[in-house]
DNA sequence: CTCATTGCAAAGGATTTGCACTAAT
DNA sequence: ATTAGTGCAAATCCTTTGCAATGAG
C-alpha cells in the first residue's frame, strides 16, 4: 500500500518532546500524513471509523493540534465553516484552488505572490507575516460532467 | 453626524421587493452601511445596544442576510471563526490586510490580481469565479506602540 | 385585517473542555 | 507507580430555526 512509515517523523517528534506515543496518535497521523487531500477533522474521524480504528472526536482534534505544532501538518481555513488539515510535504508556501461544486482542493505555487504581498503590505504600513489566497471556481471534472477523478474516497465528501 | 440617508438605497430595495421597512432593519442597515469597518454580527448587535436601539440577534443575522442579497453589503470570512460585513461602497473587488495584533482591517485594490488569478485558475483547468486574498501582518500603529487610530469605537474590539 | 417580521429560546454544527478511566513510560 | 492521553458528555462559540407575539402595509 505505500505509506509504510509516514509517521516516523511524528514518532520522533513525540519522543523528543517526551510525549507518549499512543495508538490513537499514530492512527490520526497515519491518516493525515498519508493523504493527499485537505481533510477536515470530521473526515479524519470518518476515515478512521471506516478503517476500523475509531478514535474519539476530542482525541482527533487534540492530535491534529499536536501535528500542527510539530510542523508536520498545516491547518487551513477556506471559509467553509470548518478547518482542513494537510501534510506539510515539501511545498512550503502554496496557494489553493477550491472547486465550489465538489469541494476538491488543488494546490499550486507561484513565487510572485510572496514578493507581491510583501510589497502590498509595506505600501500600507503593514509588516507582512503571511498571506492566504484561495481561488474559487469549478474544476474541469465538474464542468465536463465526468464525475471521475474527484476526492476518490467515498467516505469523504459529500459532507 | 454624517450618514443622513445612507439607508435610502436599502429602503428602495425593500420597497421594490415588497418587503416591510421596519425600524430594526433600518437600524441594522444604518450601522453597517454607515461604518467604514468590517463588522461582525456581534459588533453590529453591540453597536445597536450602545446606541440604545437594541435589536434581537436573530433579526441582526436575518437583516444582514437581506443586506447581502440586496448587494449593498458584502460578507467576508477572514478565517477568524466568524463572519464580517462591510458596505459595498464603490470599490468592487479589493483585497484585505488584517492586523493580527488589533484586528483592524485595511483594504486596497490591485488590478493585477484579477487577471493573475484567472490565469492561475485556467492553468489548472478551473473556471475562476472569484478569489480571496488576505494578507496577515502587523499594522503601523501596533508596531510603533501608538494605541491611536485603531478601530475607534470602544464597543467593537477587543472581542 | 393579513401576512411578514421580531424576539426569545431552543436547535445546530464545529471545536473545546471537565473529568473519571486507561495506558505509556 | 506516575503522569499524560483517551473517551464521553457537557459546554462554547457563532449562526440558524421554531413559534407566539407584534407591527407594517
Short mmCIF file of C-alpha atoms (C1' of nucleotides) in Angstrom, two decimals:
data_model
loop_
_atom_site.label_atom_id
_atom_site.label_comp_id
_atom_site.label_asym_id
_atom_site.label_seq_id
_atom_site.Cartn_x
_atom_site.Cartn_y
_atom_site.Cartn_z
CA UNK A 1 0.00 0.00 0.00
CA UNK A 2 2.53 2.81 0.17
CA UNK A 3 2.57 4.67 3.46
CA UNK A 4 4.76 2.31 5.44
CA UNK A 5 6.47 4.72 7.78
CA UNK A 6 4.96 8.10 7.04
CA UNK A 7 4.52 8.62 10.75
CA UNK A 8 8.17 8.13 11.64
CA UNK A 9 8.83 11.85 11.85
CA UNK A 10 5.84 12.24 14.16
CA UNK A 11 7.06 9.48 16.45
CA UNK A 12 10.45 11.20 16.55
CA UNK A 13 8.76 14.49 17.39
CA UNK A 14 6.78 12.92 20.23
CA UNK A 15 9.86 11.21 21.67
CA UNK A 16 11.88 14.42 21.51
CA UNK A 17 9.14 16.18 23.41
CA UNK A 18 8.65 13.39 25.93
CA UNK A 19 5.11 12.84 24.85
CA UNK A 20 3.52 9.39 24.85
CA UNK A 21 3.30 7.61 21.52
CA UNK A 22 -0.20 6.19 21.51
CA UNK A 23 -2.07 4.10 19.03
CA UNK A 24 -4.63 6.86 18.51
CA UNK A 25 -1.99 9.43 17.70
CA UNK A 26 -0.35 7.11 15.23
CA UNK A 27 -3.71 6.37 13.64
CA UNK A 28 -4.60 10.04 13.20
CA UNK A 29 -1.12 10.89 11.97
CA UNK A 30 -1.24 7.98 9.55
CA UNK A 31 -4.46 9.22 8.00
CA UNK A 32 -3.46 12.87 7.70
CA UNK A 33 0.17 12.40 6.72
CA UNK A 34 -0.73 9.65 4.30
CA UNK A 35 -3.37 11.67 2.49
CA UNK A 36 -3.01 13.95 -0.45
CA UNK A 37 -6.30 15.64 0.44
CA UNK A 38 -7.14 18.57 2.66
CA UNK A 39 -9.06 16.75 5.36
CA UNK A 40 -11.46 18.15 7.93
CA UNK A 41 -11.44 16.82 11.48
CA UNK A 42 -14.64 15.04 10.58
CA UNK A 43 -13.08 13.48 7.50
CA UNK A 44 -10.30 12.11 9.68
CA UNK A 45 -12.77 10.71 12.20
CA UNK A 46 -14.78 9.06 9.47
CA UNK A 47 -11.76 7.59 7.72
CA UNK A 48 -10.61 6.09 11.00
CA UNK A 49 -14.05 4.63 11.67
CA UNK A 50 -14.09 3.12 8.19
CA UNK A 51 -10.64 1.75 8.82
CA UNK A 52 -11.96 0.04 11.93
CA UNK A 53 -9.72 2.08 14.21
CA UNK A 54 -12.24 4.53 15.67
CA UNK A 55 -10.77 7.39 17.69
CA UNK A 56 -12.77 9.81 19.85
CA UNK A 57 -13.58 13.21 18.41
CA UNK A 58 -11.76 15.07 21.14
CA UNK A 59 -8.65 12.99 20.58
CA UNK A 60 -8.77 13.64 16.86
CA UNK A 61 -8.85 17.38 17.50
CA UNK A 62 -6.16 17.18 20.16
CA UNK A 63 -3.90 15.12 17.93
CA UNK A 64 -4.41 17.44 14.97
CA UNK A 65 -3.25 20.24 17.23
CA UNK A 66 -0.11 18.32 18.12
CA UNK A 67 0.53 17.57 14.47
CA UNK A 68 0.22 21.25 13.60
CA UNK A 69 2.58 22.20 16.42
CA UNK A 70 5.06 19.61 15.20
CA UNK A 71 5.07 21.37 11.86
CA UNK A 72 4.21 18.18 10.01
CA UNK A 73 0.67 19.33 9.28
CA UNK A 74 -0.75 22.68 8.25
CA UNK A 75 -4.16 23.98 9.25
CA UNK A 76 -6.29 25.67 6.58
CA UNK A 77 -9.49 27.68 6.65
CA UNK A 78 -11.16 28.15 3.33
CA UNK A 79 -14.16 29.89 4.79
CA UNK A 80 -16.34 26.81 4.63
CA UNK A 81 -17.24 26.90 8.31
CA UNK A 82 -14.70 24.30 9.37
CA UNK A 83 -10.93 23.74 9.14
CA UNK A 84 -8.97 21.42 6.98
CA UNK A 85 -5.59 19.82 7.57
CA UNK A 86 -2.94 18.85 5.08
CA UNK A 87 0.51 17.31 5.45
CA UNK A 88 3.29 19.86 5.07
CA UNK A 89 5.14 17.84 2.41
CA UNK A 90 7.84 19.78 0.61
CA UNK A 91 5.83 22.63 -0.85
CA UNK A 92 6.38 25.42 1.74
CA UNK A 93 4.04 28.18 0.69
CA UNK A 94 1.42 27.39 -1.84
CA UNK A 95 -1.93 28.70 -2.95
CA UNK A 96 -5.25 26.91 -3.19
CA UNK A 97 -7.89 26.41 -5.80
CA UNK A 98 -11.22 25.24 -4.37
CA UNK A 99 -13.91 23.73 -6.56
CA UNK A 100 -17.21 25.19 -5.41
CA UNK A 101 -19.01 22.23 -6.93
CA UNK A 102 -17.29 19.16 -5.50
CA UNK A 103 -15.11 20.65 -2.78
CA UNK A 104 -11.87 19.33 -4.25
CA UNK A 105 -8.78 21.35 -3.46
CA UNK A 106 -5.89 21.75 -5.88
CA UNK A 107 -2.70 23.48 -4.87
CA UNK A 108 0.00 25.29 -6.78
CA UNK A 109 2.95 27.52 -6.20
CA UNK A 110 3.63 30.98 -7.56
CA UNK A 111 6.75 32.71 -6.31
CA UNK A 112 5.49 36.11 -7.39
CA UNK A 113 2.82 36.18 -4.73
CA UNK A 114 5.33 36.01 -1.92
CA UNK A 115 7.07 39.16 -3.10
CA UNK A 116 3.89 40.89 -4.24
CA UNK A 117 2.08 40.53 -0.96
CA UNK A 118 5.10 41.77 0.95
CA UNK A 119 5.17 44.89 -1.17
CA UNK A 120 1.43 45.37 -0.89
CA UNK A 121 1.65 45.12 2.88
CA UNK A 122 4.53 47.56 3.06
CA UNK A 123 2.66 50.02 0.90
CA UNK A 124 0.08 50.20 3.68
CA UNK A 125 2.47 50.27 6.59
CA UNK A 126 1.97 46.62 7.50
CA UNK A 127 4.74 44.20 8.41
CA UNK A 128 3.69 41.14 6.45
CA UNK A 129 3.57 37.84 8.26
CA UNK A 130 1.80 35.61 5.78
CA UNK A 131 -0.94 35.63 3.22
CA UNK A 132 -3.73 33.42 2.13
CA UNK A 133 -5.01 33.21 -1.39
CA UNK A 134 -7.90 30.97 -2.30
CA UNK A 135 -9.28 30.96 -5.81
CA UNK A 136 -12.84 29.68 -6.01
CA UNK A 137 -14.02 28.16 -9.25
CA UNK A 138 -15.24 24.97 -10.91
CA UNK A 139 -12.79 22.21 -11.74
CA UNK A 140 -12.56 20.53 -15.10
CA UNK A 141 -14.26 17.31 -13.98
CA UNK A 142 -17.30 19.15 -12.66
CA UNK A 143 -17.54 21.27 -15.79
CA UNK A 144 -17.31 18.37 -18.23
CA UNK A 145 -19.75 16.34 -16.22
CA UNK A 146 -17.35 13.45 -15.63
CA UNK A 147 -17.86 12.54 -12.01
CA UNK A 148 -14.45 10.84 -12.06
CA UNK A 149 -11.08 11.73 -10.55
CA UNK A 150 -12.70 13.52 -7.64
CA UNK A 151 -11.99 13.12 -3.94
CA UNK A 152 -11.69 9.39 -4.56
CA UNK A 153 -12.64 8.28 -1.06
CA UNK A 154 -16.45 7.94 -0.76
CA UNK A 155 -16.39 8.49 2.98
CA UNK A 156 -15.00 11.96 2.45
CA UNK A 157 -17.37 14.19 0.57
CA UNK A 158 -20.24 14.97 0.29
CA UNK A 159 -20.32 16.45 3.73
CA UNK B 1 -23.25 63.37 12.13
CA UNK B 2 -22.62 62.39 8.54
CA UNK B 3 -24.80 59.42 7.47
CA UNK B 4 -28.07 61.21 6.91
CA UNK B 5 -29.62 58.97 4.33
CA UNK B 6 -27.17 56.12 3.88
CA UNK B 7 -30.04 53.68 4.10
CA UNK B 8 -32.05 55.18 1.26
CA UNK B 9 -30.90 52.57 -1.21
CA UNK B 10 -31.89 49.85 1.23
CA UNK B 11 -35.35 51.28 1.70
CA UNK B 12 -35.70 51.41 -2.06
CA UNK B 13 -34.60 47.79 -2.29
CA UNK B 14 -37.13 46.69 0.32
CA UNK B 15 -39.96 48.58 -1.38
CA UNK B 16 -39.08 47.10 -4.76
CA UNK B 17 -39.21 43.66 -3.26
CA UNK B 18 -42.40 44.27 -1.30
CA UNK B 19 -40.68 43.72 1.97
CA UNK B 20 -41.64 45.62 5.11
CA UNK B 21 -39.47 48.55 6.07
CA UNK B 22 -39.04 48.10 9.79
CA UNK B 23 -37.23 50.10 12.38
CA UNK B 24 -34.90 47.19 13.14
CA UNK B 25 -33.89 46.81 9.52
CA UNK B 26 -33.17 50.47 9.22
CA UNK B 27 -31.15 50.38 12.44
CA UNK B 28 -29.01 47.46 11.29
CA UNK B 29 -28.58 48.94 7.83
CA UNK B 30 -27.67 52.28 9.35
CA UNK B 31 -24.88 50.75 11.41
CA UNK B 32 -23.40 48.59 8.67
CA UNK B 33 -23.79 50.99 5.76
CA UNK B 34 -22.58 53.87 7.86
CA UNK B 35 -19.43 52.15 9.04
CA UNK B 36 -16.03 52.06 7.46
CA UNK B 37 -15.18 48.92 9.43
CA UNK B 38 -15.63 45.27 8.70
CA UNK B 39 -18.18 44.45 11.37
CA UNK B 40 -19.14 41.08 12.79
CA UNK B 41 -22.77 40.30 13.57
CA UNK B 42 -21.82 40.70 17.20
CA UNK B 43 -20.24 44.10 16.57
CA UNK B 44 -23.49 45.21 14.97
CA UNK B 45 -25.53 43.94 17.88
CA UNK B 46 -23.29 45.67 20.37
CA UNK B 47 -23.26 48.96 18.48
CA UNK B 48 -27.03 48.93 18.39
CA UNK B 49 -27.22 48.20 22.10
CA UNK B 50 -24.84 51.06 22.81
CA UNK B 51 -26.92 53.27 20.59
CA UNK B 52 -29.93 52.43 22.71
CA UNK B 53 -31.70 50.73 19.81
CA UNK B 54 -31.23 47.09 20.73
CA UNK B 55 -32.22 44.55 18.07
CA UNK B 56 -32.51 40.79 18.61
CA UNK B 57 -29.64 38.61 17.47
CA UNK B 58 -31.77 36.65 15.06
CA UNK B 59 -33.00 39.84 13.46
CA UNK B 60 -29.48 41.15 13.11
CA UNK B 61 -28.46 37.99 11.26
CA UNK B 62 -31.60 37.98 9.15
CA UNK B 63 -31.18 41.61 8.21
CA UNK B 64 -27.52 41.12 7.35
CA UNK B 65 -28.64 38.39 5.00
CA UNK B 66 -31.10 40.74 3.34
CA UNK B 67 -28.43 43.42 3.05
CA UNK B 68 -26.09 40.94 1.38
CA UNK B 69 -28.80 39.84 -1.03
CA UNK B 70 -29.51 43.46 -1.85
CA UNK B 71 -25.91 43.82 -2.87
CA UNK B 72 -25.37 46.76 -0.56
CA UNK B 73 -23.25 44.74 1.85
CA UNK B 74 -20.57 42.14 1.30
CA UNK B 75 -19.93 39.19 3.58
CA UNK B 76 -16.31 38.34 4.46
CA UNK B 77 -14.64 35.42 6.16
CA UNK B 78 -11.09 36.03 7.25
CA UNK B 79 -10.76 32.68 8.95
CA UNK B 80 -11.31 34.12 12.41
CA UNK B 81 -14.18 31.84 13.23
CA UNK B 82 -16.92 34.34 12.44
CA UNK B 83 -18.01 36.48 9.50
CA UNK B 84 -17.68 40.17 8.95
CA UNK B 85 -19.81 42.52 6.91
CA UNK B 86 -18.81 45.65 5.05
CA UNK B 87 -20.73 48.11 2.91
CA UNK B 88 -20.14 47.59 -0.82
CA UNK B 89 -19.21 51.23 -1.40
CA UNK B 90 -17.58 51.88 -4.77
CA UNK B 91 -14.57 49.57 -4.58
CA UNK B 92 -15.81 46.41 -6.38
CA UNK B 93 -13.08 43.86 -5.85
CA UNK B 94 -10.48 44.60 -3.27
CA UNK B 95 -8.03 42.76 -1.09
CA UNK B 96 -7.62 42.80 2.66
CA UNK B 97 -4.84 43.38 5.11
CA UNK B 98 -5.64 42.11 8.61
CA UNK B 99 -3.63 43.21 11.62
CA UNK B 100 -3.06 40.13 13.74
CA UNK B 101 -2.49 42.35 16.75
CA UNK B 102 -5.52 44.63 16.87
CA UNK B 103 -7.84 43.07 14.32
CA UNK B 104 -8.05 46.19 12.19
CA UNK B 105 -8.75 45.61 8.51
CA UNK B 106 -7.31 47.77 5.76
CA UNK B 107 -8.35 47.33 2.17
CA UNK B 108 -6.70 48.08 -1.14
CA UNK B 109 -7.10 47.38 -4.80
CA UNK B 110 -4.66 45.77 -7.20
CA UNK B 111 -5.89 45.14 -10.71
CA UNK B 112 -3.15 42.60 -11.38
CA UNK B 113 -4.68 40.07 -9.04
CA UNK B 114 -7.88 39.83 -11.03
CA UNK B 115 -6.02 38.82 -14.16
CA UNK B 116 -3.41 36.74 -12.36
CA UNK B 117 -5.87 34.58 -10.51
CA UNK B 118 -7.84 33.98 -13.68
CA UNK B 119 -4.70 32.74 -15.41
CA UNK B 120 -3.70 30.65 -12.40
CA UNK B 121 -7.10 29.01 -12.33
CA UNK B 122 -7.03 28.31 -16.06
CA UNK B 123 -3.60 26.78 -15.78
CA UNK B 124 -5.19 24.13 -13.57
CA UNK B 125 -8.33 23.60 -15.56
CA UNK B 126 -10.51 25.67 -13.25
CA UNK B 127 -13.12 28.18 -14.36
CA UNK B 128 -12.43 31.02 -11.98
CA UNK B 129 -15.38 32.52 -10.13
CA UNK B 130 -13.69 34.71 -7.54
CA UNK B 131 -10.69 34.82 -5.30
CA UNK B 132 -9.91 35.84 -1.79
CA UNK B 133 -6.59 37.27 -0.69
CA UNK B 134 -5.93 38.18 2.90
CA UNK B 135 -2.53 39.37 3.97
CA UNK B 136 -1.89 38.93 7.69
CA UNK B 137 0.59 41.22 9.37
CA UNK B 138 1.02 43.92 11.97
CA UNK B 139 -0.13 47.46 11.28
CA UNK B 140 1.98 50.52 11.83
CA UNK B 141 0.12 51.64 14.96
CA UNK B 142 0.64 48.31 16.67
CA UNK B 143 4.30 48.20 15.69
CA UNK B 144 5.09 51.71 16.89
CA UNK B 145 3.16 51.19 20.08
CA UNK B 146 0.80 54.10 19.50
CA UNK B 147 -2.55 52.77 20.52
CA UNK B 148 -4.18 55.51 18.45
CA UNK B 149 -6.10 55.50 15.17
CA UNK B 150 -7.33 51.97 15.73
CA UNK B 151 -10.88 50.64 15.44
CA UNK B 152 -12.02 53.88 17.07
CA UNK B 153 -15.21 52.57 18.57
CA UNK B 154 -14.53 51.07 22.02
CA UNK B 155 -17.53 48.77 21.83
CA UNK B 156 -16.02 46.98 18.86
CA UNK B 157 -12.78 45.27 19.74
CA UNK B 158 -11.49 43.58 21.80
CA UNK B 159 -13.82 40.72 21.22
"C1'" DC C 1 -57.28 42.89 8.75
"C1'" DT C 2 -53.42 39.84 6.89
"C1'" DC C 3 -49.10 38.34 6.42
"C1'" DA C 4 -44.17 39.06 7.19
"C1'" DT C 5 -41.03 40.41 10.82
"C1'" DT C 6 -39.40 40.22 15.54
"C1'" DG C 7 -37.57 38.28 19.77
"C1'" DC C 8 -36.63 34.65 22.73
"C1'" DA C 9 -35.27 30.44 23.41
"C1'" DA C 10 -34.15 26.03 21.59
"C1'" DA C 11 -31.51 23.78 17.95
"C1'" DG C 12 -27.30 23.10 15.26
"C1'" DG C 13 -22.55 22.33 13.59
"C1'" DA C 14 -17.69 22.73 14.70
"C1'" DT C 15 -14.48 22.72 18.27
"C1'" DT C 16 -13.14 22.75 23.23
"C1'" DT C 17 -13.17 21.32 27.97
"C1'" DG C 18 -14.08 18.69 32.53
"C1'" DC C 19 -13.34 14.53 34.50
"C1'" DA C 20 -13.11 9.66 35.61
"C1'" DC C 21 -10.61 5.96 33.34
"C1'" DT C 22 -6.87 3.76 30.79
"C1'" DA C 23 -2.43 3.28 29.02
"C1'" DA C 24 2.52 4.78 28.06
"C1'" DT C 25 6.94 5.04 30.10
"C1'" DA D 1 3.94 3.79 40.07
"C1'" DT D 2 3.41 8.30 37.69
"C1'" DT D 3 1.97 11.10 34.51
"C1'" DA D 4 -0.30 12.05 30.38
"C1'" DG D 5 -3.69 10.65 26.96
"C1'" DT D 6 -8.44 8.97 25.95
"C1'" DG D 7 -13.43 8.97 25.54
"C1'" DC D 8 -17.78 10.68 26.62
"C1'" DA D 9 -20.61 14.07 27.61
"C1'" DA D 10 -21.32 18.73 28.76
"C1'" DA D 11 -20.04 23.29 27.41
"C1'" DT D 12 -18.75 27.13 23.98
"C1'" DC D 13 -18.99 29.97 20.05
"C1'" DC D 14 -21.28 31.54 16.02
"C1'" DT D 15 -25.34 31.09 13.42
"C1'" DT D 16 -29.96 29.25 12.32
"C1'" DT D 17 -34.66 27.94 13.27
"C1'" DG D 18 -39.42 27.29 15.63
"C1'" DC D 19 -43.11 29.74 17.20
"C1'" DA D 20 -46.14 33.02 19.57
"C1'" DA D 21 -46.47 37.91 19.80
"C1'" DT D 22 -46.02 42.28 17.21
"C1'" DG D 23 -46.17 45.61 13.64
"C1'" DA D 24 -46.08 47.16 8.63
"C1'" DG D 25 -48.93 47.90 4.63
#
